Coordinates of C-alpha atoms and ligand atoms in Angstrom, one line a residue:
M1 CA 50.9 93.5 73.7
P2 CA 48.2 94.0 71.0
N3 CA 50.0 93.7 67.7
D4 CA 47.0 94.0 65.4
L5 CA 45.9 97.4 66.9
D6 CA 45.4 100.2 64.4
I7 CA 47.4 103.2 65.6
G8 CA 48.3 106.4 63.8
I9 CA 47.3 110.0 63.1
H10 CA 43.8 110.8 64.2
D11 CA 43.8 114.5 63.6
L12 CA 46.3 117.0 62.0
S13 CA 46.3 120.8 62.1
F14 CA 49.0 123.3 61.2
S15 CA 49.7 127.0 61.7
T16 CA 52.2 129.3 60.2
T17 CA 53.3 133.0 60.8
E18 CA 51.8 136.4 60.5
F19 CA 54.1 137.5 57.7
V20 CA 55.3 136.2 54.4
L21 CA 58.2 137.2 52.1
P22 CA 57.5 136.4 48.5
H23 CA 60.6 135.1 46.6
T24 CA 60.0 137.8 44.0
V25 CA 60.9 140.4 46.7
L26 CA 64.1 138.5 47.7
A27 CA 65.1 138.0 44.1
E28 CA 64.6 141.7 43.4
H29 CA 66.8 142.5 46.4
N30 CA 69.7 140.2 45.5
G31 CA 69.5 140.2 41.7
T32 CA 68.7 136.5 41.4
D33 CA 66.7 135.3 38.4
I34 CA 63.3 134.3 39.8
G35 CA 63.5 131.1 37.8
K36 CA 66.1 129.9 40.3
Y37 CA 63.7 130.2 43.2
H38 CA 60.4 129.3 41.4
V39 CA 61.8 126.4 39.3
G40 CA 65.4 125.7 40.6
I41 CA 64.5 125.2 44.2
G42 CA 60.7 125.1 43.8
Q43 CA 59.8 127.9 46.3
R44 CA 57.2 130.7 46.0
S45 CA 57.4 132.4 49.4
L46 CA 58.6 131.9 52.9
S47 CA 56.8 132.4 56.3
V48 CA 58.4 135.1 58.6
P49 CA 57.4 135.2 62.3
A50 CA 56.2 138.5 63.7
A51 CA 58.2 140.0 66.7
D52 CA 55.7 138.4 69.1
E53 CA 55.6 134.9 67.4
D54 CA 57.9 131.9 68.0
I55 CA 57.8 128.1 68.1
V56 CA 55.5 128.2 71.1
T57 CA 52.8 130.6 69.7
M58 CA 52.8 128.7 66.4
A59 CA 52.6 125.3 68.2
A60 CA 49.7 126.5 70.4
A61 CA 47.9 127.9 67.4
A62 CA 48.3 124.5 65.6
A63 CA 47.2 122.4 68.6
A64 CA 44.3 124.5 69.8
P65 CA 41.9 123.2 67.0
V66 CA 42.9 119.6 67.7
V67 CA 42.1 120.0 71.4
A68 CA 38.9 121.9 70.6
R69 CA 37.7 119.1 68.3
N70 CA 38.9 116.0 70.3
G71 CA 39.0 117.2 73.9
S72 CA 42.0 116.8 76.1
D73 CA 40.9 114.1 78.6
Q74 CA 42.8 111.3 76.9
I75 CA 46.0 113.3 76.3
R76 CA 48.5 112.2 78.9
T77 CA 51.6 112.9 76.8
V78 CA 52.7 115.9 74.8
V79 CA 55.9 115.5 72.7
F80 CA 57.3 118.7 71.3
A81 CA 59.8 118.3 68.4
T82 CA 61.9 121.3 67.4
E83 CA 65.4 122.3 66.4
S84 CA 64.8 126.0 67.1
S85 CA 64.2 125.7 70.8
V86 CA 63.7 128.7 73.1
D87 CA 65.2 127.3 76.3
Q88 CA 68.0 124.8 77.0
A89 CA 66.1 123.2 79.9
K90 CA 62.4 123.8 79.9
S91 CA 60.3 122.1 77.1
A92 CA 58.5 124.5 74.8
G93 CA 55.6 122.0 75.2
V94 CA 55.1 123.1 78.8
Y95 CA 54.2 126.6 77.7
V96 CA 51.8 125.1 75.1
H97 CA 50.3 122.8 77.8
A98 CA 49.5 125.9 79.9
L99 CA 48.2 128.0 77.0
L100 CA 45.8 125.2 76.0
G101 CA 44.7 124.3 79.5
L102 CA 45.7 120.6 79.2
P103 CA 45.3 118.4 82.2
P104 CA 48.1 118.5 84.8
A105 CA 48.2 114.7 84.8
A106 CA 50.4 114.7 81.8
R107 CA 54.1 114.2 80.8
V108 CA 55.5 116.9 78.5
V109 CA 58.9 116.6 76.8
E110 CA 60.9 118.2 74.0
L111 CA 62.8 116.1 71.4
K112 CA 65.6 117.1 69.1
Q113 CA 67.3 115.5 66.1
A114 CA 67.1 118.3 63.4
C115 CA 64.2 117.9 61.1
Y116 CA 63.7 114.2 62.0
G117 CA 62.4 115.0 65.6
A118 CA 58.7 114.9 64.8
T119 CA 59.0 111.4 63.3
A120 CA 60.7 110.2 66.5
A121 CA 57.9 111.8 68.4
L122 CA 55.2 110.1 66.3
Q123 CA 56.9 106.7 66.7
F124 CA 57.3 107.2 70.5
G125 CA 53.7 108.2 70.7
I126 CA 52.6 105.0 68.8
G127 CA 54.6 103.0 71.4
L128 CA 52.8 104.7 74.3
V129 CA 49.4 104.0 72.7
H130 CA 50.3 100.4 72.2
R131 CA 50.9 100.2 75.9
D132 CA 47.6 101.8 76.7
P133 CA 45.2 102.3 73.8
T134 CA 42.9 104.5 75.8
Q135 CA 45.5 107.2 75.8
R136 CA 46.3 109.7 73.1
V137 CA 49.6 111.5 72.5
L138 CA 49.7 115.1 71.2
V139 CA 52.7 115.4 68.9
I140 CA 53.8 118.9 68.0
A141 CA 56.4 119.9 65.4
S142 CA 57.3 123.6 65.4
D143 CA 60.3 125.4 63.9
V144 CA 61.6 128.7 62.6
S145 CA 64.2 128.1 60.0
R146 CA 66.8 131.0 59.9
Y147 CA 70.0 131.3 57.9
D148 CA 72.3 134.3 57.6
L149 CA 71.0 137.2 55.5
D150 CA 72.4 137.2 52.0
S151 CA 73.6 133.6 52.2
P152 CA 72.6 131.0 49.6
A153 CA 70.5 129.2 52.2
E154 CA 68.4 132.4 52.9
A155 CA 65.9 131.5 50.2
T156 CA 65.2 128.2 52.0
Q157 CA 64.0 129.7 55.3
G158 CA 60.4 129.3 56.6
A159 CA 58.4 128.6 59.7
A160 CA 55.4 126.5 60.7
A161 CA 54.0 124.2 63.3
V162 CA 52.0 120.9 62.9
A163 CA 50.0 119.3 65.7
M164 CA 49.0 115.6 65.4
L165 CA 46.8 113.6 67.7
V166 CA 48.2 110.1 67.8
G167 CA 45.8 107.3 69.0
A168 CA 44.1 104.0 68.4
N169 CA 41.6 103.7 65.5
P170 CA 42.9 106.8 63.9
G171 CA 40.8 109.0 61.6
L172 CA 43.4 109.9 59.1
V173 CA 46.4 107.5 58.7
R174 CA 47.3 104.1 60.2
V175 CA 51.0 104.0 60.7
E176 CA 52.5 100.5 59.9
A177 CA 55.6 98.6 60.9
P178 CA 58.3 98.1 59.7
S179 CA 60.4 101.3 59.4
G180 CA 63.7 101.6 57.5
L181 CA 66.3 103.4 59.7
F182 CA 69.6 105.2 58.9
T183 CA 72.1 107.2 61.0
A184 CA 75.4 108.7 59.9
D185 CA 77.6 111.2 61.7
V186 CA 77.8 114.0 59.1
M187 CA 78.2 117.8 59.4
D188 CA 75.8 118.8 56.6
F189 CA 73.7 121.3 58.7
W190 CA 74.0 122.3 62.4
R191 CA 73.5 125.2 64.8
P192 CA 75.9 125.5 67.7
N193 CA 74.2 126.8 70.9
Y194 CA 75.8 130.2 70.6
R195 CA 74.2 130.9 67.1
D196 CA 70.8 132.1 66.1
T197 CA 71.2 131.0 62.5
A198 CA 72.0 127.6 61.2
L199 CA 75.3 126.7 59.4
V200 CA 75.0 124.5 56.4
D201 CA 77.1 122.8 53.7
G202 CA 74.5 123.3 50.9
E203 CA 75.8 120.8 48.4
G204 CA 77.0 118.4 51.1
S205 CA 73.6 118.4 52.7
I206 CA 71.9 117.4 49.5
I207 CA 74.3 114.5 49.1
A208 CA 73.8 113.5 52.8
Y209 CA 70.0 113.5 52.3
L210 CA 70.3 111.3 49.2
Q211 CA 72.6 108.9 51.0
A212 CA 70.0 108.7 53.8
V213 CA 67.3 107.9 51.2
E214 CA 69.4 105.0 50.1
G215 CA 70.2 103.9 53.6
V216 CA 66.6 103.9 54.9
W217 CA 65.2 102.1 51.8
K218 CA 67.8 99.3 52.0
D219 CA 66.9 98.8 55.7
Y220 CA 63.2 99.0 54.9
E221 CA 63.6 96.2 52.3
R222 CA 65.7 94.1 54.8
Q223 CA 62.9 94.5 57.4
G224 CA 60.3 93.1 54.9
G225 CA 58.6 96.3 53.9
R226 CA 56.3 96.8 51.0
P227 CA 57.5 96.9 47.4
L228 CA 57.7 100.3 45.7
E229 CA 54.8 99.6 43.4
E230 CA 52.4 99.4 46.3
F231 CA 52.7 103.1 47.2
R232 CA 50.2 105.6 45.8
A233 CA 52.2 108.6 47.0
F234 CA 55.3 109.6 48.9
C235 CA 55.8 112.4 51.4
Y236 CA 59.4 113.7 51.9
H237 CA 61.0 116.1 54.2
Q238 CA 61.1 119.3 52.0
P239 CA 63.8 121.8 52.9
F240 CA 62.8 123.2 49.5
T241 CA 60.3 121.4 47.4
K242 CA 62.7 120.5 44.6
M243 CA 64.5 118.3 47.2
A244 CA 61.5 115.9 47.2
Y245 CA 61.9 115.5 43.4
K246 CA 65.6 114.8 43.7
A247 CA 65.0 112.3 46.5
H248 CA 62.2 110.5 44.8
R249 CA 64.2 110.3 41.5
H250 CA 67.1 108.8 43.6
L251 CA 64.8 106.2 45.2
L252 CA 63.3 105.2 41.9
S253 CA 66.7 104.8 40.2
L254 CA 67.9 102.7 43.2
C255 CA 64.9 100.4 42.7
G256 CA 65.2 100.3 38.9
G257 CA 61.7 102.1 38.7
D258 CA 60.3 104.5 36.1
T259 CA 62.0 107.8 36.6
D260 CA 60.1 109.8 34.0
K261 CA 58.8 113.2 35.1
G262 CA 55.2 112.2 34.9
A263 CA 55.7 109.2 37.3
I264 CA 57.5 111.4 39.8
E265 CA 54.9 114.2 39.6
R266 CA 52.1 111.7 40.2
A267 CA 53.9 110.3 43.3
I268 CA 54.8 113.5 45.0
G269 CA 53.4 116.6 43.1
L270 CA 50.5 117.2 45.5
T271 CA 52.7 117.0 48.6
T272 CA 54.6 120.2 47.8
A273 CA 51.7 122.7 47.7
Y274 CA 52.0 124.0 51.2
N275 CA 55.8 123.8 51.6
A276 CA 56.3 125.8 48.4
E277 CA 54.6 128.7 50.1
V278 CA 55.7 128.2 53.7
G279 CA 59.4 127.4 53.2
N280 CA 61.4 125.0 55.3
S281 CA 59.6 124.3 58.6
Y282 CA 62.2 121.7 59.6
T283 CA 60.3 119.2 61.9
A284 CA 56.9 120.2 60.5
S285 CA 57.8 120.0 56.8
L286 CA 57.1 116.3 56.2
Y287 CA 53.7 116.6 57.9
L288 CA 52.8 119.7 55.9
G289 CA 53.5 117.5 52.9
L290 CA 51.0 115.0 54.3
A291 CA 48.4 117.7 54.9
A292 CA 48.7 119.0 51.3
L293 CA 48.4 115.4 49.9
L294 CA 45.3 114.6 52.0
D295 CA 43.7 118.0 51.2
Q296 CA 44.1 117.7 47.5
A297 CA 44.1 114.1 46.3
D298 CA 40.9 112.7 44.8
D299 CA 40.5 109.6 46.8
L300 CA 43.1 108.0 49.1
N301 CA 40.9 105.5 50.9
D302 CA 43.1 102.5 51.9
E303 CA 46.0 103.7 49.8
A304 CA 49.6 103.3 51.0
V305 CA 51.7 106.4 51.4
G306 CA 55.5 106.3 52.0
F307 CA 57.0 108.8 54.4
L308 CA 60.7 109.8 54.3
S309 CA 61.9 111.8 57.3
Y310 CA 65.4 113.3 57.1
G311 CA 67.1 115.2 59.9
S312 CA 70.6 116.5 59.2
G313 CA 73.5 115.3 61.2
S314 CA 71.9 112.7 60.3
V315 CA 69.0 110.4 61.2
A316 CA 66.4 109.3 58.7
E317 CA 63.4 106.9 58.7
F318 CA 61.2 105.5 56.0
F319 CA 57.8 104.3 57.1
T320 CA 54.4 103.5 55.6
G321 CA 51.0 104.9 56.4
T322 CA 47.6 103.7 55.1
V323 CA 45.0 106.3 54.6
V324 CA 41.9 105.4 56.6
P325 CA 38.5 105.2 54.7
G326 CA 36.4 108.2 55.6
Y327 CA 39.5 110.4 56.3
R328 CA 37.9 113.3 54.5
E329 CA 35.6 114.0 57.4
H330 CA 38.6 114.7 59.5
L331 CA 40.4 117.1 57.2
R332 CA 40.9 120.8 57.8
T333 CA 41.4 121.9 54.2
A334 CA 39.8 125.4 54.5
A335 CA 41.7 126.2 57.7
N336 CA 45.0 125.0 56.2
R337 CA 44.5 127.2 53.2
E338 CA 43.5 130.1 55.4
A339 CA 46.6 129.8 57.5
I340 CA 48.7 130.3 54.4
D341 CA 46.5 132.9 52.7
R342 CA 46.1 135.2 55.7
R343 CA 49.8 136.1 55.9
T344 CA 50.7 139.7 55.3
P345 CA 53.4 140.2 52.6
L346 CA 56.5 142.1 53.8
A347 CA 58.6 144.6 52.0
Y348 CA 62.3 143.6 51.9
A349 CA 63.4 146.2 54.5
E350 CA 60.6 145.0 56.9
Y351 CA 61.8 141.4 56.5
R352 CA 65.4 142.4 57.2
E353 CA 64.5 144.2 60.3
L354 CA 62.5 141.3 61.7
H355 CA 65.4 138.9 60.8
Q356 CA 67.9 141.0 62.8
R357 CA 65.7 141.3 65.9
S358 CA 66.7 139.3 69.0
L359 CA 65.3 139.2 72.5
P360 CA 67.2 141.3 75.1
T361 CA 69.4 139.3 77.4
D362 CA 69.8 141.8 80.3
G363 CA 67.1 140.3 82.5
G364 CA 65.0 143.5 82.5
E365 CA 61.4 143.8 81.6
H366 CA 60.8 144.1 77.8
L367 CA 57.4 144.1 76.1
T368 CA 57.2 142.7 72.6
P369 CA 55.6 144.8 69.9
A370 CA 52.0 143.6 69.3
Q371 CA 52.2 142.4 65.7
T372 CA 50.5 139.0 65.4
T373 CA 46.8 138.6 64.7
G374 CA 47.1 134.9 65.6
P375 CA 45.5 133.4 68.7
F376 CA 48.6 133.4 71.0
R377 CA 51.5 135.8 71.4
L378 CA 54.8 136.3 73.2
A379 CA 53.9 139.2 75.4
G380 CA 57.4 139.9 76.5
I381 CA 60.3 138.8 78.7
R382 CA 61.0 139.6 82.4
D383 CA 63.7 138.3 84.7
H384 CA 64.8 136.1 81.7
K385 CA 61.3 134.5 81.7
R386 CA 59.2 134.4 78.6
R387 CA 55.6 135.4 79.1
Y388 CA 53.0 134.1 76.7
E389 CA 49.3 135.1 76.4
P390 CA 46.2 134.3 74.4
R391 CA 45.4 137.3 72.2
Ligands
LIG1 N1 66.1 129.0 36.4 C1 65.8 127.7 36.7 N2 66.7 127.0 37.6 C2 67.8 127.6 38.0 C3 68.1 128.9 37.6 C4 67.2 129.6 36.8 N3 67.4 130.9 36.4 N4 69.3 129.2 38.2 C5 69.6 128.2 39.0 N5 68.8 127.2 38.8 C6 68.8 125.9 39.4 C7 70.1 125.2 39.5 O1 70.5 124.5 38.3 C8 69.9 124.2 40.7 O2 69.2 123.1 40.2 P1 69.8 121.6 40.5 O3 69.8 121.5 42.0 O4 68.7 120.7 39.9 O5 71.1 121.5 39.9 C9 69.0 125.0 41.6 O6 68.4 126.0 40.8 C10 69.7 125.6 42.8 O7 70.8 126.4 42.3 P2 72.2 126.4 43.1 O8 72.6 125.0 43.4 O9 73.2 127.2 42.3 O10 71.8 127.2 44.4 P3 72.6 127.7 45.6 O11 74.0 127.4 45.5 O12 72.1 129.0 45.9 O13 72.1 126.7 46.8 C11 70.8 125.4 48.3 C12 70.9 126.0 46.9 C13 72.0 124.4 48.4 C14 69.5 124.5 48.4 C15 70.9 126.5 49.4 O14 69.7 127.2 49.3 C16 71.0 125.9 50.8 O15 72.2 125.7 51.2 N6 69.9 125.6 51.5 C17 69.9 125.1 52.9 C18 70.4 123.7 52.9 C19 69.3 122.7 52.5 O16 68.1 123.0 52.4 N7 69.7 121.5 52.2 C20 68.8 120.4 51.8 C21 69.3 119.1 52.3 S1 69.5 119.1 54.1 C22 68.0 118.9 54.8 O17 67.0 118.5 54.2 C23 67.8 119.3 56.2 C24 67.2 120.7 56.3 O18 66.0 120.9 56.4 C25 68.2 121.8 56.3

């Protein structure tokens, strides 16, 4: 087994939804001081899917540019991470495989462990590339975060998909061993099969996240990981961007590091730019943080970045990536900005109507209203079967 092989993220692309709800609109509806949203939780707006968008259409939109740039010949595995799955049996990745015309000689599978799933997918992909460095693995993270209307968690909704091509000699980030790992059976956030919206213990979830930060870091140290001072930046899972600040402050105080505001801002400030506007994208959130960092930092050549992936329930992992010299040539900065800027703002009543929509369950033929201007859409449902089409 080649241990000195460089494996990691070769390309990264993301997509989000047709619509956006600014937090100013939500605050006006529920009488909340906007400071609570803009400063208290660090969110500006949240992505809202159109009636004909879901995790599959977002995923295909995120992955299409990756396939267009790199081809699909070497892709023999697609791993689709999500916690807002559309089917209990069939992987959402199979729809994406068809929409993108990927080779039939491929394995496609869906993975779930709350927001942590994409990191498991990335690590499993790295393992497959170790076994055969000529292969590449398409890792997709796609989620729609939905909580009950008028609940405290409503302000932390969002939606996005990230597609990453994992391979040898990557263009963006080399992923290193070791990882720090942590699992604990907690009920901080969950969604029983019969519910469309997630249940959450808000305060308990923040405590569970911080305990996981402690757990992964202690294990990372035990495994012989890098000292804290070697990291140029840290990407955190961001259910709301203020959470990354809480988590990093917690990590620094655990390690006896400098917890002043400036030090924390320098380590994580750039990673929050996209998440503040997209909202919680669950599995995709950590990797939107990476995209924002790579797109905005001055020069990250050969710099070490720490990644903290947290999935409620809970499973967490801390790992290191080193940014590959020349990474800028592989960035998609303009497209990333465009994915966010192109969204159409919703009035509150329009958002509420979209939130309350659900697909009919009677097995009849139902066409979906044509709302998205994105490259793929959910055309409808017939005989309980979803039908997707390029637009
Ligand atoms: N100006 C500035 N700040 C203000 C303010 C104002 N006018 N009013 C309130 N604030 C501050 C508060 O002081 C508080 O700051 P601190 O956390 O630093 O104390 C912050 O705004 C939030 O205020 P509250 O705690 O009163 O807010 P809330 O009770 O409405 O709940 C929440 C906030 C718990 C995040 C809730 O939105 C929620 O439950 N979200 C979903 C759960 C979640 O995201 N958990 C994160 C960890 S779990 C995870 O990471 C997995 C996942 O993806 C779900």
